[in-house]
Tab-separated table of C-alpha atoms in Angstrom:
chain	number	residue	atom	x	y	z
A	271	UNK	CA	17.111	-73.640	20.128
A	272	UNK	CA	20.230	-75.765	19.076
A	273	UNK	CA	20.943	-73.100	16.697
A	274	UNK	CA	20.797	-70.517	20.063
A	275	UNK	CA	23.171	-72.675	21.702
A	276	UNK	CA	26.020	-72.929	19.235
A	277	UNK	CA	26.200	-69.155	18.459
A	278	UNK	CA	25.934	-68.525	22.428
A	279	UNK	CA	30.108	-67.207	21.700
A	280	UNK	CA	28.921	-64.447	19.921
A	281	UNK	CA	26.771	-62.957	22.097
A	282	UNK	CA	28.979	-63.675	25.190
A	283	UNK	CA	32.040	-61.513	22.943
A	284	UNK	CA	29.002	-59.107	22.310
A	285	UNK	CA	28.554	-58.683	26.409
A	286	UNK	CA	32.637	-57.913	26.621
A	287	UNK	CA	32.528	-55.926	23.830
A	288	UNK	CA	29.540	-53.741	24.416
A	289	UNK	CA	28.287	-54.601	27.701
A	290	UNK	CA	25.149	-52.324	27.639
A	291	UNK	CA	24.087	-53.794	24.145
A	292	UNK	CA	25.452	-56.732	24.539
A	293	UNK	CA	24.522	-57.766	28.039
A	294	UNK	CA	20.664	-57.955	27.557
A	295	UNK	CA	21.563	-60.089	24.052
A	296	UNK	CA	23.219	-62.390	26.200
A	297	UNK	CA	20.516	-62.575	29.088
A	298	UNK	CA	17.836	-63.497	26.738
A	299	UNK	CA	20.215	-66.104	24.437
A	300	UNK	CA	20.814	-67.672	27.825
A	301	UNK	CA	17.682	-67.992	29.087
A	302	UNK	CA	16.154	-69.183	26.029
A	303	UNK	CA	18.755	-72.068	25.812
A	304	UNK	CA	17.801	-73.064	29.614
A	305	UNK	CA	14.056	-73.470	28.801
A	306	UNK	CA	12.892	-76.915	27.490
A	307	UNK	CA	13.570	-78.071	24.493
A	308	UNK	CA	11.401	-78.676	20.948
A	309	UNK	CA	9.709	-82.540	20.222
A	310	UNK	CA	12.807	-84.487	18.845
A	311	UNK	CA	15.446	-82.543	20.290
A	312	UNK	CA	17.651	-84.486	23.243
A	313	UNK	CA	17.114	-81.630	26.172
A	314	UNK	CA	20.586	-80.558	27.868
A	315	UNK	CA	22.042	-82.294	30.817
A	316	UNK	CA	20.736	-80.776	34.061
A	317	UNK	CA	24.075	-79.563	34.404
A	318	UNK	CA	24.376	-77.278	31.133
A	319	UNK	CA	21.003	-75.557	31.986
A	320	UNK	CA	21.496	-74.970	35.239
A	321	UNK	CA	24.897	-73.321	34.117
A	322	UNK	CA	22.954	-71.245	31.490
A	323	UNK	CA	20.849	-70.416	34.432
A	324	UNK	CA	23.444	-69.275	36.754
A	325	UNK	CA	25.307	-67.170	34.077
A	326	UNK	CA	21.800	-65.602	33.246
A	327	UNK	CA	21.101	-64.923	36.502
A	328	UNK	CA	24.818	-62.642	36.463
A	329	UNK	CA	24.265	-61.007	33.591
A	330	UNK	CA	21.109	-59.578	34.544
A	331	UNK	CA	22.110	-58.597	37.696
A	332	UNK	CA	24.450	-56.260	35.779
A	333	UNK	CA	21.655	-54.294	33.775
A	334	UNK	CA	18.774	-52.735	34.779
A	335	UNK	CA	16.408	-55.056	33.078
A	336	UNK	CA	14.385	-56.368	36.280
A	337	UNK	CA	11.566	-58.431	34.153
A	338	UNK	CA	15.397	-60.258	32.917
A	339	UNK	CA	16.752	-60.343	36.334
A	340	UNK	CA	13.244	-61.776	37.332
A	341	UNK	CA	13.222	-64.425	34.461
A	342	UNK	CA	16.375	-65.781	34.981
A	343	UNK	CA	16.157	-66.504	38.674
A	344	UNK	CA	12.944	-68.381	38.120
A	345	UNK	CA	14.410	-70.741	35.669
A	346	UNK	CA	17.575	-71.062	38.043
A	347	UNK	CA	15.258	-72.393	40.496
A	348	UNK	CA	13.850	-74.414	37.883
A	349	UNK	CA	17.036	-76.038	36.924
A	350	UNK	CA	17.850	-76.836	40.477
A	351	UNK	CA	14.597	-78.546	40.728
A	352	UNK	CA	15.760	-81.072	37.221
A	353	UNK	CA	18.908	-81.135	38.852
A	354	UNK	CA	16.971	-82.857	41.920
A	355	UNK	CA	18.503	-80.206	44.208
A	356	UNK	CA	15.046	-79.445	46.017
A	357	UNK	CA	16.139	-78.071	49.040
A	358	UNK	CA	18.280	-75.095	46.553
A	359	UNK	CA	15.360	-74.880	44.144
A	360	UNK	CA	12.527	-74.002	47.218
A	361	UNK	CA	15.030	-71.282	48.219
A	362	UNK	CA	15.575	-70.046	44.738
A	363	UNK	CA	12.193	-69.180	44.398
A	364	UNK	CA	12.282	-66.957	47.250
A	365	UNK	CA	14.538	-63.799	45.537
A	366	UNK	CA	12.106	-63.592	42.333
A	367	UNK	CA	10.676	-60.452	42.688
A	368	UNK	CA	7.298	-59.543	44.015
A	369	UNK	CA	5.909	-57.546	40.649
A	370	UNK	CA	7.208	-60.279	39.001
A	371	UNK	CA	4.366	-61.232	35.728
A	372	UNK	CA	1.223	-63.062	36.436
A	373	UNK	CA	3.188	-65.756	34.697
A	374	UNK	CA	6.326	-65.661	36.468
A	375	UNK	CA	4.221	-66.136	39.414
A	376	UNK	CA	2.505	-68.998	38.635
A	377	UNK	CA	5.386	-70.447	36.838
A	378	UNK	CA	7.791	-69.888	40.494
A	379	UNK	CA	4.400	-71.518	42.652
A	380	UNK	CA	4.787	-74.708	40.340
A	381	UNK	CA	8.389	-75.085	40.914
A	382	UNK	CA	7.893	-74.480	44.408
A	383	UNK	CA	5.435	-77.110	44.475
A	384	UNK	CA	7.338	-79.702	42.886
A	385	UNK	CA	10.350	-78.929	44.761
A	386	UNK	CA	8.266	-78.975	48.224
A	387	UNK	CA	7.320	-82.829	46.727
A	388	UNK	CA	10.722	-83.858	46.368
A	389	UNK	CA	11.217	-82.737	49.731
A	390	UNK	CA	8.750	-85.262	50.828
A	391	UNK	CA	6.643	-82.455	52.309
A	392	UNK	CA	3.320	-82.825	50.073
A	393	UNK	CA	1.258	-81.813	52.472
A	394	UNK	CA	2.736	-78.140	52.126
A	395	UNK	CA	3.295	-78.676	48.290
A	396	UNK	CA	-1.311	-79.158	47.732
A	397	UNK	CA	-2.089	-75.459	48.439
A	398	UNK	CA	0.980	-74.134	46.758
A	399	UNK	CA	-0.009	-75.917	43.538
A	400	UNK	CA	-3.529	-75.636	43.758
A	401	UNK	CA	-2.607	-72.088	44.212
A	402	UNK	CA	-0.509	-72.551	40.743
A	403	UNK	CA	-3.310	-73.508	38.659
A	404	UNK	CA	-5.611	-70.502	39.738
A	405	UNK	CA	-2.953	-68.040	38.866
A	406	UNK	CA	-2.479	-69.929	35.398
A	407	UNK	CA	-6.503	-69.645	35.080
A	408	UNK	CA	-6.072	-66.041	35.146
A	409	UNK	CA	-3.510	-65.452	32.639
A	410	UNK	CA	-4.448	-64.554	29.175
A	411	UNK	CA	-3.419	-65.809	26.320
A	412	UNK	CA	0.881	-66.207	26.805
A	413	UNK	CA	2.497	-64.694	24.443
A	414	UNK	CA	5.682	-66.048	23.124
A	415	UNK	CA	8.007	-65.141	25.878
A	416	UNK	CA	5.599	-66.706	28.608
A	417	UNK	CA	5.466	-69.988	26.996
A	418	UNK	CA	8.585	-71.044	28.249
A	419	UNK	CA	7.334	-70.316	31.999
A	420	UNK	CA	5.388	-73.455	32.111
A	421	UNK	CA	1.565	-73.776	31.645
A	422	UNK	CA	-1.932	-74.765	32.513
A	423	UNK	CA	-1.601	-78.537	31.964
A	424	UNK	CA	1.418	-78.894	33.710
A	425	UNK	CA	0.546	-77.004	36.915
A	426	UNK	CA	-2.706	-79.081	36.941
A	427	UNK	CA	-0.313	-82.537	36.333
A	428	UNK	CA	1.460	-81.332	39.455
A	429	UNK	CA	-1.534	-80.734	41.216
A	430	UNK	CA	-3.280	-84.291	40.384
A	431	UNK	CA	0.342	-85.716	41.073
A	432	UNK	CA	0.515	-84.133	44.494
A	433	UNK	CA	-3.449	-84.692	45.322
A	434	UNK	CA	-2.845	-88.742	44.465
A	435	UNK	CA	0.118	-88.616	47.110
A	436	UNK	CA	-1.676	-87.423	50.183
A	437	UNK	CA	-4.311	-89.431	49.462
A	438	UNK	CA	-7.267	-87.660	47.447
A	439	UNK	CA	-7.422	-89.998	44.587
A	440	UNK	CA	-10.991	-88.982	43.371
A	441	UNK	CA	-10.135	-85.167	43.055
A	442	UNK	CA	-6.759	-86.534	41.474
A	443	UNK	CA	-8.410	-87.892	38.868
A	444	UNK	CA	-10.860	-85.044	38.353
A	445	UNK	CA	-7.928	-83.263	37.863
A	446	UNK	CA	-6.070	-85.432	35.545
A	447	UNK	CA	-9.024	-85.516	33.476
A	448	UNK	CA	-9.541	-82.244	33.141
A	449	UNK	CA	-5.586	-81.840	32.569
A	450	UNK	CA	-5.772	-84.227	29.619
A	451	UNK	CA	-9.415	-82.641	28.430
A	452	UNK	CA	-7.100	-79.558	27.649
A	453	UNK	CA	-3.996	-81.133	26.058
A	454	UNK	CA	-6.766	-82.926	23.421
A	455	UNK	CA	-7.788	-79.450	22.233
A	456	UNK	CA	-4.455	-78.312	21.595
A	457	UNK	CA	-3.173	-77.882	18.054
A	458	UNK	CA	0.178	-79.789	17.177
A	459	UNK	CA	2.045	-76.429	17.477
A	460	UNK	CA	0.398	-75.743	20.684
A	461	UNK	CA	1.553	-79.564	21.854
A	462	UNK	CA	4.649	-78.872	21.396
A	463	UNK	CA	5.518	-76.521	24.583
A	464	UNK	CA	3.952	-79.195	26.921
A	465	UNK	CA	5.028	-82.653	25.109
A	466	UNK	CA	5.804	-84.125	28.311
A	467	UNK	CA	2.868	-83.540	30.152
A	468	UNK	CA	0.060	-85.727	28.057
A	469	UNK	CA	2.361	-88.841	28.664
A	470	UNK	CA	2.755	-87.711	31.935
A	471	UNK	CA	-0.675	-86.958	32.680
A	472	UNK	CA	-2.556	-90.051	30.474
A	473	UNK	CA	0.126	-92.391	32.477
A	474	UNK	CA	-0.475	-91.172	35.948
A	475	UNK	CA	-3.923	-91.316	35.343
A	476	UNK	CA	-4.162	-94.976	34.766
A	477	UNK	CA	-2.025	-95.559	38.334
A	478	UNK	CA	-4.677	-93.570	40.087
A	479	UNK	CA	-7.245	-94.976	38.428
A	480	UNK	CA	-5.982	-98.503	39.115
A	481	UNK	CA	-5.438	-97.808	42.611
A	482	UNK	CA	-9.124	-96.577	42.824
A	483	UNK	CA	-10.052	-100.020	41.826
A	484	UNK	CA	-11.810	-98.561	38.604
A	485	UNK	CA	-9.420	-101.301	36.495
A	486	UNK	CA	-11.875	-100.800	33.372
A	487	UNK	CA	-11.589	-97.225	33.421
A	488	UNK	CA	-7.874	-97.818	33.863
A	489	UNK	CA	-7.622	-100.174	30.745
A	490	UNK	CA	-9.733	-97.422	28.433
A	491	UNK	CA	-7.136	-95.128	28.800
A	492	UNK	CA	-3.988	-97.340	28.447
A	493	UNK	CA	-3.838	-97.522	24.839
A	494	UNK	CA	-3.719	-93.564	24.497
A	495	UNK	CA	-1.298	-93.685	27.297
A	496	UNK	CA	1.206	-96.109	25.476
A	497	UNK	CA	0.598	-94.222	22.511
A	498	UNK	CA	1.509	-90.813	23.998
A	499	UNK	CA	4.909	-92.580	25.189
A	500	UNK	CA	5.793	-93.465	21.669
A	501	UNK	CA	7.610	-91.084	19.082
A	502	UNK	CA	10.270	-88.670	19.998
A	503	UNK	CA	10.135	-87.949	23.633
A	504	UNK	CA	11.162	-91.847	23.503
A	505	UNK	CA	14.276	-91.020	22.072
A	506	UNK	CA	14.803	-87.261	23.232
A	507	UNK	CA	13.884	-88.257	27.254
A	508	UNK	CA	14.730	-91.554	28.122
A	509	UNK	CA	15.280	-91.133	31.399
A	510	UNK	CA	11.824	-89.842	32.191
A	511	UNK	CA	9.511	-91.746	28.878
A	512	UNK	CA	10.801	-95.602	30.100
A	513	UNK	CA	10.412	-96.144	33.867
A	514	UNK	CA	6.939	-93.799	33.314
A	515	UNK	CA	6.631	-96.517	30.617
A	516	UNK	CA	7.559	-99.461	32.862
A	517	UNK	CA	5.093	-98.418	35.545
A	518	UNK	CA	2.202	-98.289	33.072
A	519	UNK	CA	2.582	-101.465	31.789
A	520	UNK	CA	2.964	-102.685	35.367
A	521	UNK	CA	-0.635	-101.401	36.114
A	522	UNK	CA	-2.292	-102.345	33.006
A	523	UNK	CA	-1.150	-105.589	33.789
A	524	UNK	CA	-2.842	-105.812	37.132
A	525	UNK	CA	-5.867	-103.944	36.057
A	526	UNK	CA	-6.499	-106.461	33.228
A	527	UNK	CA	-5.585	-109.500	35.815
A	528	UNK	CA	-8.335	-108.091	38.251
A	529	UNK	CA	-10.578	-108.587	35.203
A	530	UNK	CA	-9.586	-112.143	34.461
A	531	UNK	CA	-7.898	-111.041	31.137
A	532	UNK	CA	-4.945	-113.286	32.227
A	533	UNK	CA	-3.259	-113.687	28.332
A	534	UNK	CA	-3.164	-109.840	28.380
A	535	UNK	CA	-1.881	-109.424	31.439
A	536	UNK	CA	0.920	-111.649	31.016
A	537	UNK	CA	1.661	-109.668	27.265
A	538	UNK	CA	1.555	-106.635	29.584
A	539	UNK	CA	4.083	-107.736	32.458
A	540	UNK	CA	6.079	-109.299	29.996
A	541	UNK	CA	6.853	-106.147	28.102
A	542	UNK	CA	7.545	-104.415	31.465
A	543	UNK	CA	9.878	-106.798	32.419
A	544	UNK	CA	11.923	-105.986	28.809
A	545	UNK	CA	11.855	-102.317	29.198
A	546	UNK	CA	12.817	-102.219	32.726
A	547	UNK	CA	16.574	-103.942	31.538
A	548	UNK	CA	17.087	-101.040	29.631
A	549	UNK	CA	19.583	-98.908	31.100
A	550	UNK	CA	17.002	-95.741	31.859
A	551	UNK	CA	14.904	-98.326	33.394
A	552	UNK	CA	16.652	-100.061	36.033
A	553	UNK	CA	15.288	-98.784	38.785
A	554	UNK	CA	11.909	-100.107	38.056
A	555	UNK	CA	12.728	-103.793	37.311
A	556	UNK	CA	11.451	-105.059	40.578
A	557	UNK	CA	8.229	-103.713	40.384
A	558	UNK	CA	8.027	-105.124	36.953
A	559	UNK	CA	9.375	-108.448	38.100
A	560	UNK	CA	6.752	-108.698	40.898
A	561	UNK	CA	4.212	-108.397	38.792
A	562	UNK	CA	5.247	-110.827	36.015
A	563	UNK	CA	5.806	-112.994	39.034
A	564	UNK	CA	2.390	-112.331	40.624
A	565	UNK	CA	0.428	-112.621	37.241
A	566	UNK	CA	2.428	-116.162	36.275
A	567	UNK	CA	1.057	-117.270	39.695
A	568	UNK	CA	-2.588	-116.762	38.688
C-alpha cells in the first residue's frame, strides 16, 4: 500500500495522458490507498484519505465504471466518518447507488451506523447496524476487492458497541462474544484486514462486562485484551490503541477491587494513570486518576 502511494504520480500523468486508460488506473490506485492500512504500517492522516477519497470520487465520475463510481463514494463517506465529520459522512452514504454489491451495502449500513452514533442518535444507529451484520451474513466468501469494504467482525463490534449504549448490555455481550468467537478462527493473514477490531472488541467487552457486574468474567478476559493491544497497532494507531488501553486498565482495576484483589488493583490503576500522560492519552487521565484515587481509598 505504501508502495501504491508513492507511485500515485504516475498514474495521475497516466489519467492526463490517456484519460480512458488512464482514468480507471487512477480510480482504483486511489481507492486502494484510502482503505486501511496493513499491521505495522502508520495509517494516513484523516486528511490524506479523505483527499484520496474525494479525488476518487472525480475520477470516476468521469468514466463509465459505476461499480468505481459506487466504491469510491462509499469510502468518501467512510473517510468523513475518521475525519469525525458525522453529519457529512450520514449524507455521503445517501448517493451510493442502489445496485450497489451485497458488500457495498453492508459496508455503507456500517458507516451509516457509526456515523448515526457520533451523532448521538443511537437509537436510530441499532437497526441500521443490526441490519449491517445480516447483510454481511449473506455475503460469500469476499474476494480481494471486498475486503477493503469492511467485514463481519467489525459490523458486529459496531453493533455490540451501539447495543451497550442504549442500554442492552446482555445482548451486547452476546454479541461481542460471538464477534471475538470469529476473530479466534481467523488465520494470521485473515487477521490482518480487521487488526483493529479484536482489541476493540476483547476491550469493550470487559467494560460491558464490568458494568454488568460479572467482574470475574471481566478479569478472564483482560489478559487477552491487554495482549491484543500490544504489538504494532501500538505503534501504527496511537491515537485509538492508548485511551482504549487506558480505559481497560481503568476497569480491570475496579473489577479486581470489587473482588478484594486490592494489590492488583492498585498495579492496574497505576499503569492507567502512566499511559493516560502520554500525549494520545490525555483525554482519559481523569478517569484514570479517579480510579487510582478511589482504589488508594480502599
Amino acid at each position: 500500500m505504501g508502495l501504491v502511494r508513492i507511485l500515485l504520480p504516475l498514474p495521475r500523468a497516466a489519467a492526463r495522458l490517456a484519460p480512458e486508460r488512464g482514468a480507471p488506473l487512477l480510480g482504483a490506485a486511489l481507492s486502494y490507498c484510502v482503505t486501511p492500512s496493513w499491521a505495522g504500517l502508520r495509517s494516513p492522516s484523516p486528511a490524506r484519505r479523505l483527499a484520496w477519497a474525494e479525488e476518487a470520487v472525480a475520477v470516476y465520475r468521469a468514466t463509465a465504471d459505476a461499480d468505481g463510481l459506487g466504491r469510491a463514494l462509499a469510502l468518501r463517506a467512510h473517510a468523513l466518518l475518521l475525519s469525525g465529520r458525522y453529519e457529512e459522512a450520514c449524507a455521503a452514504v445517501d448517493p451510493v447507488p442502489g445496485e450497489a454489491s451485497s458488500a457495498l451495502t453492508a459496508f455503507v449500513a456500517d458507516v451509516r451506523a457509526q456515523a448515526l452514533a457520533g451523532l448521538g442518535r443511537t437509537g436510530e444507529a441499532v437497526p441500521v447496524a443490526r441490519a449491517s451484520v445480516a447483510a454481511y451474513r449473506r455475503l460469500p466468501a469476499p474476494d480481494r476487492r471486498d475486503r477493503a469494504l469492511g467485514s463481519l467482525p467489525g459490523a458486529l463490534r459496531t453493533y455490540g458497541m451501539l447495543l451497550a449504549a442504549v442500554g442492552r448490555q446482555e445482548e451486547s455481550v452476546a454479541v461481542y462474544e460471538e464477534c471475538a468467537a470469529l476473530l479466534a478462527a481467523m488465520s494470521l493473514r485473515e487477521l490482518t484486514h480487521v487488526e483493529l477490531v479484536r482489541p476493540q472488541v476483547l476491550a469493550e467487552l470487559v467494560g460491558v462486562l464490568r458494568a454488568l457486574g460479572r467482574h470475574e468474567d471481566a478479569l478472564g478476559v483482560g489478559p487477552e485484551a491487554r495482549e491484543a493491544l500490544r504489538g504494532p497497532l501500538a505503534w501504527s494507531v496511537p491515537e485509538i490503541v492508548l485511551p482504549l488501553r487506558v480505559r481497560l486498565l481503568v476497569d480491570l482495576a475496579r473489577c479486581h477491587s470489587a473482588t478484594g484483589a486490592l494489590v492488583e488493583a492498585r498495579a492496574c490503576a497505576v499503569e492507567a494513570v502512566a499511559e493516560a500522560r502520554k500525549p494520545h492519552g490525555a483525554a482519559e487521565l481523569t478517569p484514570a486518576l479517579d480510579c487510582l484515587a478511589d482504589v488508594l481509598d480502599t
